[in-house]
Coordinates of C-alpha atoms in Angstrom, one line a residue:
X1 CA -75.9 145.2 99.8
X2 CA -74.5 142.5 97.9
X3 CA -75.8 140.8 95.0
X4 CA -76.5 136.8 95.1
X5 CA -73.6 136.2 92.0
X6 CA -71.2 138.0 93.9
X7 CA -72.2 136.3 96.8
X8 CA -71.6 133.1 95.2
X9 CA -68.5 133.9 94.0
X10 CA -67.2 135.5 96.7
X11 CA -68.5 131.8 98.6
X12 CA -66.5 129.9 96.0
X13 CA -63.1 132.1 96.2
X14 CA -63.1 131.5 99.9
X15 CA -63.3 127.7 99.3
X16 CA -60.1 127.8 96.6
X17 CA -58.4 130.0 98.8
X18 CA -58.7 127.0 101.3
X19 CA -58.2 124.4 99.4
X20 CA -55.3 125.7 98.2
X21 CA -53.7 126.9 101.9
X22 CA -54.3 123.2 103.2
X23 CA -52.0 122.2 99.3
X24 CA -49.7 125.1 99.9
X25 CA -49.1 123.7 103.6
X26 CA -48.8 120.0 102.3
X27 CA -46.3 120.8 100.0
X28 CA -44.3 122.9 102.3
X29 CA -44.2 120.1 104.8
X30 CA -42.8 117.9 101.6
X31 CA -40.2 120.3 101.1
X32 CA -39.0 120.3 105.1
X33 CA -39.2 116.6 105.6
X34 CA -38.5 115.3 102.0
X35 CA -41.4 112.8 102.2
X36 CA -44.4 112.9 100.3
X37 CA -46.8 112.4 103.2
X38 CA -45.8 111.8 107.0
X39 CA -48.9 109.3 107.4
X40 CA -49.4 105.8 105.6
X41 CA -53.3 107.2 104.0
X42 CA -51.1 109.5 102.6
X43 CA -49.7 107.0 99.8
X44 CA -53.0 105.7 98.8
X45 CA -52.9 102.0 97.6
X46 CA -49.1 102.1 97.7
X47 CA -49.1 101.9 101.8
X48 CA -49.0 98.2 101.4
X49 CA -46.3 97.8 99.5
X50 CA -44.4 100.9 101.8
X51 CA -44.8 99.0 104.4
X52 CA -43.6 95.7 103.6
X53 CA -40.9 97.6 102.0
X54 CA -39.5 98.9 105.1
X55 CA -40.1 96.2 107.0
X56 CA -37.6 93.9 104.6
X57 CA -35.0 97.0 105.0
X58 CA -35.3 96.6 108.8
X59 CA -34.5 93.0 108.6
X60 CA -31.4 93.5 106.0
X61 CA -30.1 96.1 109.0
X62 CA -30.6 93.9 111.3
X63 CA -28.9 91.0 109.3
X64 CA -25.9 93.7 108.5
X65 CA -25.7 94.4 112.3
X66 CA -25.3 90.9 113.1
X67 CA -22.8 90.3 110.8
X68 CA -20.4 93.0 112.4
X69 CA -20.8 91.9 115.6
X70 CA -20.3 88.4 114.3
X71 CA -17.2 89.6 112.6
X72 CA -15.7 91.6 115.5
X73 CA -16.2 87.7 117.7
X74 CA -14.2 86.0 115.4
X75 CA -11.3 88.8 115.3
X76 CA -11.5 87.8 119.0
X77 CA -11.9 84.1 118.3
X78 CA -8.8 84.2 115.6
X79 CA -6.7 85.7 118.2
X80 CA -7.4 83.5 120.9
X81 CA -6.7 80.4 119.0
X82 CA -3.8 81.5 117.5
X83 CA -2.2 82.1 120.9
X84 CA -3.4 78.9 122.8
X85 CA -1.6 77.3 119.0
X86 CA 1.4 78.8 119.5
X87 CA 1.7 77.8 123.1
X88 CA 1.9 74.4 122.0
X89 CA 4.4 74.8 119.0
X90 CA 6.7 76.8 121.9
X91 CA 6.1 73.9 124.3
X92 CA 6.9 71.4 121.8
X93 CA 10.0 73.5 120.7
X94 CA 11.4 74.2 124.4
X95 CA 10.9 70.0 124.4
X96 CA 13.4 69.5 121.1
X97 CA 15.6 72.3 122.6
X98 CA 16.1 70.2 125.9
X99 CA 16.6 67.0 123.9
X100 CA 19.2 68.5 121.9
X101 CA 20.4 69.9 124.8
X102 CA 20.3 66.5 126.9
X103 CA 19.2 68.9 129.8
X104 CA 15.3 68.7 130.9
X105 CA 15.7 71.4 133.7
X106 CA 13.8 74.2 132.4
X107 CA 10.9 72.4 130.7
X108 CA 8.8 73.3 134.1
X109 CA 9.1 77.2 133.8
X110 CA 7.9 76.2 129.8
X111 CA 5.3 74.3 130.9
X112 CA 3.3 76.7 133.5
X113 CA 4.1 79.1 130.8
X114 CA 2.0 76.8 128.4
X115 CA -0.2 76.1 130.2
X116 CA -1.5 79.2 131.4
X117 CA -1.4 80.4 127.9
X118 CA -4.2 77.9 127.4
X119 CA -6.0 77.7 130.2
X120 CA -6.3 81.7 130.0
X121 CA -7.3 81.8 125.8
X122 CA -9.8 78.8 126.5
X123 CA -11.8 80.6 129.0
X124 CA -12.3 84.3 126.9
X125 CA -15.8 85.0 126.7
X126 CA -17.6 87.2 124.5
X127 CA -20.5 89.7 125.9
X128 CA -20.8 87.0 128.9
X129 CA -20.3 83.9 126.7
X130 CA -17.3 81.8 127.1
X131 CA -16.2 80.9 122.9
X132 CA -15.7 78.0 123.2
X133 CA -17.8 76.6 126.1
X134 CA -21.2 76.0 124.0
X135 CA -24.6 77.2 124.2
X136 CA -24.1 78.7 127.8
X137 CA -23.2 81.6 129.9
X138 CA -20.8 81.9 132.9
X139 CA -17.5 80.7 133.9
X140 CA -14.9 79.1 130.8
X141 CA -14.9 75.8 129.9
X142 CA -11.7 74.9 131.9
X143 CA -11.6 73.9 135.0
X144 CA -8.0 72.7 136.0
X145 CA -6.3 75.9 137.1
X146 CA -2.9 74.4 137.9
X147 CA -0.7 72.1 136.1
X148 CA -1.1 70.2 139.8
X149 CA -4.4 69.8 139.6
X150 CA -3.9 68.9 135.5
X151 CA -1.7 65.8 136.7
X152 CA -4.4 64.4 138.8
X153 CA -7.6 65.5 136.5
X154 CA -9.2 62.8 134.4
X155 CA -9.8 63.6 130.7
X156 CA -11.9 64.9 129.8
X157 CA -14.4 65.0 132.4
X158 CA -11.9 67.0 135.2
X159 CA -11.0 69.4 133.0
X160 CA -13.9 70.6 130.7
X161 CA -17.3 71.8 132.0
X162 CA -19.2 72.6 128.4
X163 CA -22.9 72.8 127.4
X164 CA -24.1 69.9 125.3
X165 CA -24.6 71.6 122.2
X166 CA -22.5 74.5 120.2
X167 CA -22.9 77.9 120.0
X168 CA -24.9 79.0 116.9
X169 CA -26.7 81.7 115.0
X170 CA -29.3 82.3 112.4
X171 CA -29.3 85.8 110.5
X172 CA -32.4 84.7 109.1
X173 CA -31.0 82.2 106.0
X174 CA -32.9 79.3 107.5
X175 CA -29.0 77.6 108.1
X176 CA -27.6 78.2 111.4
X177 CA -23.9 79.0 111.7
X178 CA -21.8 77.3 114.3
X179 CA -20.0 79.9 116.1
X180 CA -17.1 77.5 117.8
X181 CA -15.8 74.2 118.5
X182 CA -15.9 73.3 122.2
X183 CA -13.1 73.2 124.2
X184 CA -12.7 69.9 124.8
X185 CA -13.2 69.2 120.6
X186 CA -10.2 71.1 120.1
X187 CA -7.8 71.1 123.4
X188 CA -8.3 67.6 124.9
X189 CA -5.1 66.3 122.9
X190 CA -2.8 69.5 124.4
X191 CA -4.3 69.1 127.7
X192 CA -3.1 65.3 127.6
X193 CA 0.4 66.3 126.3
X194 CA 1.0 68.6 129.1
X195 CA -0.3 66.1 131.8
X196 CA 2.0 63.5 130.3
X197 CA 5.2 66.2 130.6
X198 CA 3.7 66.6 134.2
X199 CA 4.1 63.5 135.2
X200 CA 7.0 62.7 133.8
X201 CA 8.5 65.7 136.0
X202 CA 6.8 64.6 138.6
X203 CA 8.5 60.9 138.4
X204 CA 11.7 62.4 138.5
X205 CA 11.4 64.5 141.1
X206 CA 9.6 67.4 140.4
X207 CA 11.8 68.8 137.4
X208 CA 13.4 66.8 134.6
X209 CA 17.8 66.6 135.2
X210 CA 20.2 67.6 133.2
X211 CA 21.2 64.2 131.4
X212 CA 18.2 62.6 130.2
X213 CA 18.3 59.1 130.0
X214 CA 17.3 57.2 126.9
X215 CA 13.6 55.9 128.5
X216 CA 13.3 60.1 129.2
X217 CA 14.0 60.7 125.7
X218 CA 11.8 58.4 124.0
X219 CA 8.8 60.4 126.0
X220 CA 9.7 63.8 125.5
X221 CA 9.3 62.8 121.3
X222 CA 6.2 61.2 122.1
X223 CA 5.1 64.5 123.9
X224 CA 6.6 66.7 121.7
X225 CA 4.6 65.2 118.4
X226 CA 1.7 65.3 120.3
X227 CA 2.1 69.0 121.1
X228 CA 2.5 69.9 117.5
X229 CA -0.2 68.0 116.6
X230 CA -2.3 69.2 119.6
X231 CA -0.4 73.0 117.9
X232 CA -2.0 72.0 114.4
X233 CA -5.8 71.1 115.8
X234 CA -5.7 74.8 116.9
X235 CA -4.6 76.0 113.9
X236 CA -7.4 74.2 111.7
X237 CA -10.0 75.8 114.3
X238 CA -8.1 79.1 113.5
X239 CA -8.8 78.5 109.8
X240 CA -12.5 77.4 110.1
X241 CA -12.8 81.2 111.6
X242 CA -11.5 82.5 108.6
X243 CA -13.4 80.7 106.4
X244 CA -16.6 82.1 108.5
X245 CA -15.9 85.1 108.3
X246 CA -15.1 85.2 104.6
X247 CA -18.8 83.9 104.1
X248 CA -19.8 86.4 106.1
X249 CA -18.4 88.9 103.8
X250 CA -20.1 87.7 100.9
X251 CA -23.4 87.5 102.6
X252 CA -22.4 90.8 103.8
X253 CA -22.0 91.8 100.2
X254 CA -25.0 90.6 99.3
X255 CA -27.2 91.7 102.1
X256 CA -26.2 95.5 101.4
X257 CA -26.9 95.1 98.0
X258 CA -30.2 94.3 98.2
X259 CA -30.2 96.9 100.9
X260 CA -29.7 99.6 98.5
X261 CA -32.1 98.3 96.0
X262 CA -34.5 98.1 98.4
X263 CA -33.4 101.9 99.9
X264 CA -34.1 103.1 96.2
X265 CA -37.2 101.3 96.1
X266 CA -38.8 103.0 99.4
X267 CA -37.0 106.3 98.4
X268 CA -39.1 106.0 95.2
X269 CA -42.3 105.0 96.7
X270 CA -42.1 107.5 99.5
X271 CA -39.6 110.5 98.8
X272 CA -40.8 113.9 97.5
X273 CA -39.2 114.9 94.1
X274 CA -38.4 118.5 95.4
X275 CA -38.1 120.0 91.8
X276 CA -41.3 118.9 90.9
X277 CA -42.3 120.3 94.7
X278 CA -40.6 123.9 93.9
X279 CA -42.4 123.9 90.7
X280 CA -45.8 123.2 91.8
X281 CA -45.2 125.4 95.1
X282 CA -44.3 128.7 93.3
X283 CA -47.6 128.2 91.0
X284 CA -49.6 127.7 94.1
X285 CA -48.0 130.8 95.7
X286 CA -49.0 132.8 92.5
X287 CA -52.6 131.1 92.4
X288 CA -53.4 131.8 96.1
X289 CA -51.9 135.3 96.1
X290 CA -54.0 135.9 92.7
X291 CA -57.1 134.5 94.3
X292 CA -56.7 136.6 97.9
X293 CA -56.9 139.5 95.4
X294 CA -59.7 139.3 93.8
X295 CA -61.5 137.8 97.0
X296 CA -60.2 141.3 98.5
X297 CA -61.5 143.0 95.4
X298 CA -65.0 141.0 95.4
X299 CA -65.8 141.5 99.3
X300 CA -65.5 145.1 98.7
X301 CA -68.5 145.1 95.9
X302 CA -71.8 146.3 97.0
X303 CA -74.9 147.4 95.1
X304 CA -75.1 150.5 97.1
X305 CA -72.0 152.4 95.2
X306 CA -73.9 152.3 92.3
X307 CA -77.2 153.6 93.7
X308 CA -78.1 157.2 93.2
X309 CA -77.6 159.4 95.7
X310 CA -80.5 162.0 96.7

């Protein structure tokens, strides 16, 4: 027989032991995952504001995720216009080598050479997207695959096939970036230079002689500045990629510091201080253990051991 105070006791050790098991277990949980609650109604009024938190930190990863894949294009980009440059400066050198030389007979090998140098750098694409064919997928921008079919091609509209706008991309600033000049923007004066040497080998036969005359002369200069010109176009483009990608940085820089504000913020708002956990977890430990002794002491009370026994 038990008595109604022990009874009530006994009732209200059971529900501390409880509430305590269900704290015990919460904190444990804080401890394995490092977050003060794995559910939102866990932070209370500070959900909102969690939330929104988190949310801003996906769109800075997403920003820095762009940005390297922007990055790794225009390593691409740099490389390809650097090459379809330089195939112009060697063209225009191999031209002032054979006018030195007075001897035009191996400015065909130089041209193909050129030429598919171009041609091939023009028509790199990047995850399915030609660089420098605009906003579209598909084939390159250039079309002329011979220096044969060059010498008959009208230009530009035989020898570029381009979208009407430019490629471009927003990481969220409100200020789209133009990825690339077309093709045709920054190639159309090189394409002309090498049709012009075409012809002019074509005129004499298929391949200039050895002894130019003075009329043969005058042209290869005219060719030759425009090749270095046509050489320097490229080069500018090359530079516009550099100065990209050195805005990219910065925004980079930028991005990823406000990314770790922001990751200090959340961390704050929703990471368990684990000293603070250890503390409070060892005096639970000792309050529940405490409590499951006396309840084990209580239960055993009864009226009847202190009755009289006849």
């Amino acid at each position: 027989m038990t008595s109604p105070l022990t009874f009530r006791f006994s009732t209200q050790t059971q529900l501390d032991i409880g509430r305590v098991t269900r704290e015990l277990a919460d904190l444990q949980t804080q401890v394995s995952t490092g977050k003060k609650s794995l559910e939102l109604v866990g932070y209370g009024e500070d959900a909102g504001r969690l939330i929104s938190s988190i949310s801003m930190q996906s769109t800075f990863q997403a920003q820095q995720d762009a940005i390297a894949e922007l990055n790794a294009r225009f390593d691409q980009q740099t490389a390809i216009l650097n090459k379809a440059a330089q195939a112009n400066y060697d063209l225009a050198t191999a031209v002032r080598t054979a006018m030195s030389a007075n001897d035009g007979r191996g400015l065909e090998t130089e041209l193909e050479i050129a030429f598919a140098s171009m041609t091939t750098a023009l028509n790199e694409s990047f995850n399915g997207q030609p660089f420098f064919g605009g906003e579209r997928y598909g084939q390159g921008p250039i079309m002329v695959r011979s220096t044969a079919e060059l010498s008959v091609a009208a230009i530009p509209a035989d020898v570029f096939d381009e979208a009407a706008r430019h490629q471009t991309f927003d990481l969220g600033f409100a200020a789209p970036i133009r990825l690339a000049d077309k093709a045709s923007e920054i190639s159309q004066d090189a394409f002309q230079a090498m049709r012009s040497l075409k012809l002019m080998m074509d005129a004499a036969g298929g391949r200039l002689p050895e002894g130019l005359s003075g009329a043969q002369l005058a042209e290869l200069e005219v060719i030759a500045r425009q090749l270095e010109s046509a050489g320097s176009t490229l080069s500018k483009a090359e530079g516009r990629v550099g100065q990209l990608q050195r805005s990219l940085d910065l925004d980079a820089e930028r991005i990823k510091t406000r990314s770790n504000f922001l990751a200090k913020s959340i961390g704050e708002q929703a990471d368990a201080d684990l000293s603070v956990v250890a503390v409070r977890l060892s005096a639970l430990t000792t309050q529940y253990q405490a409590m499951a002794q006396s309840f084990s002491q209580i239960s055993q009370l009864s009226l009847l051991n202190y009755l009289p026994i006849r």
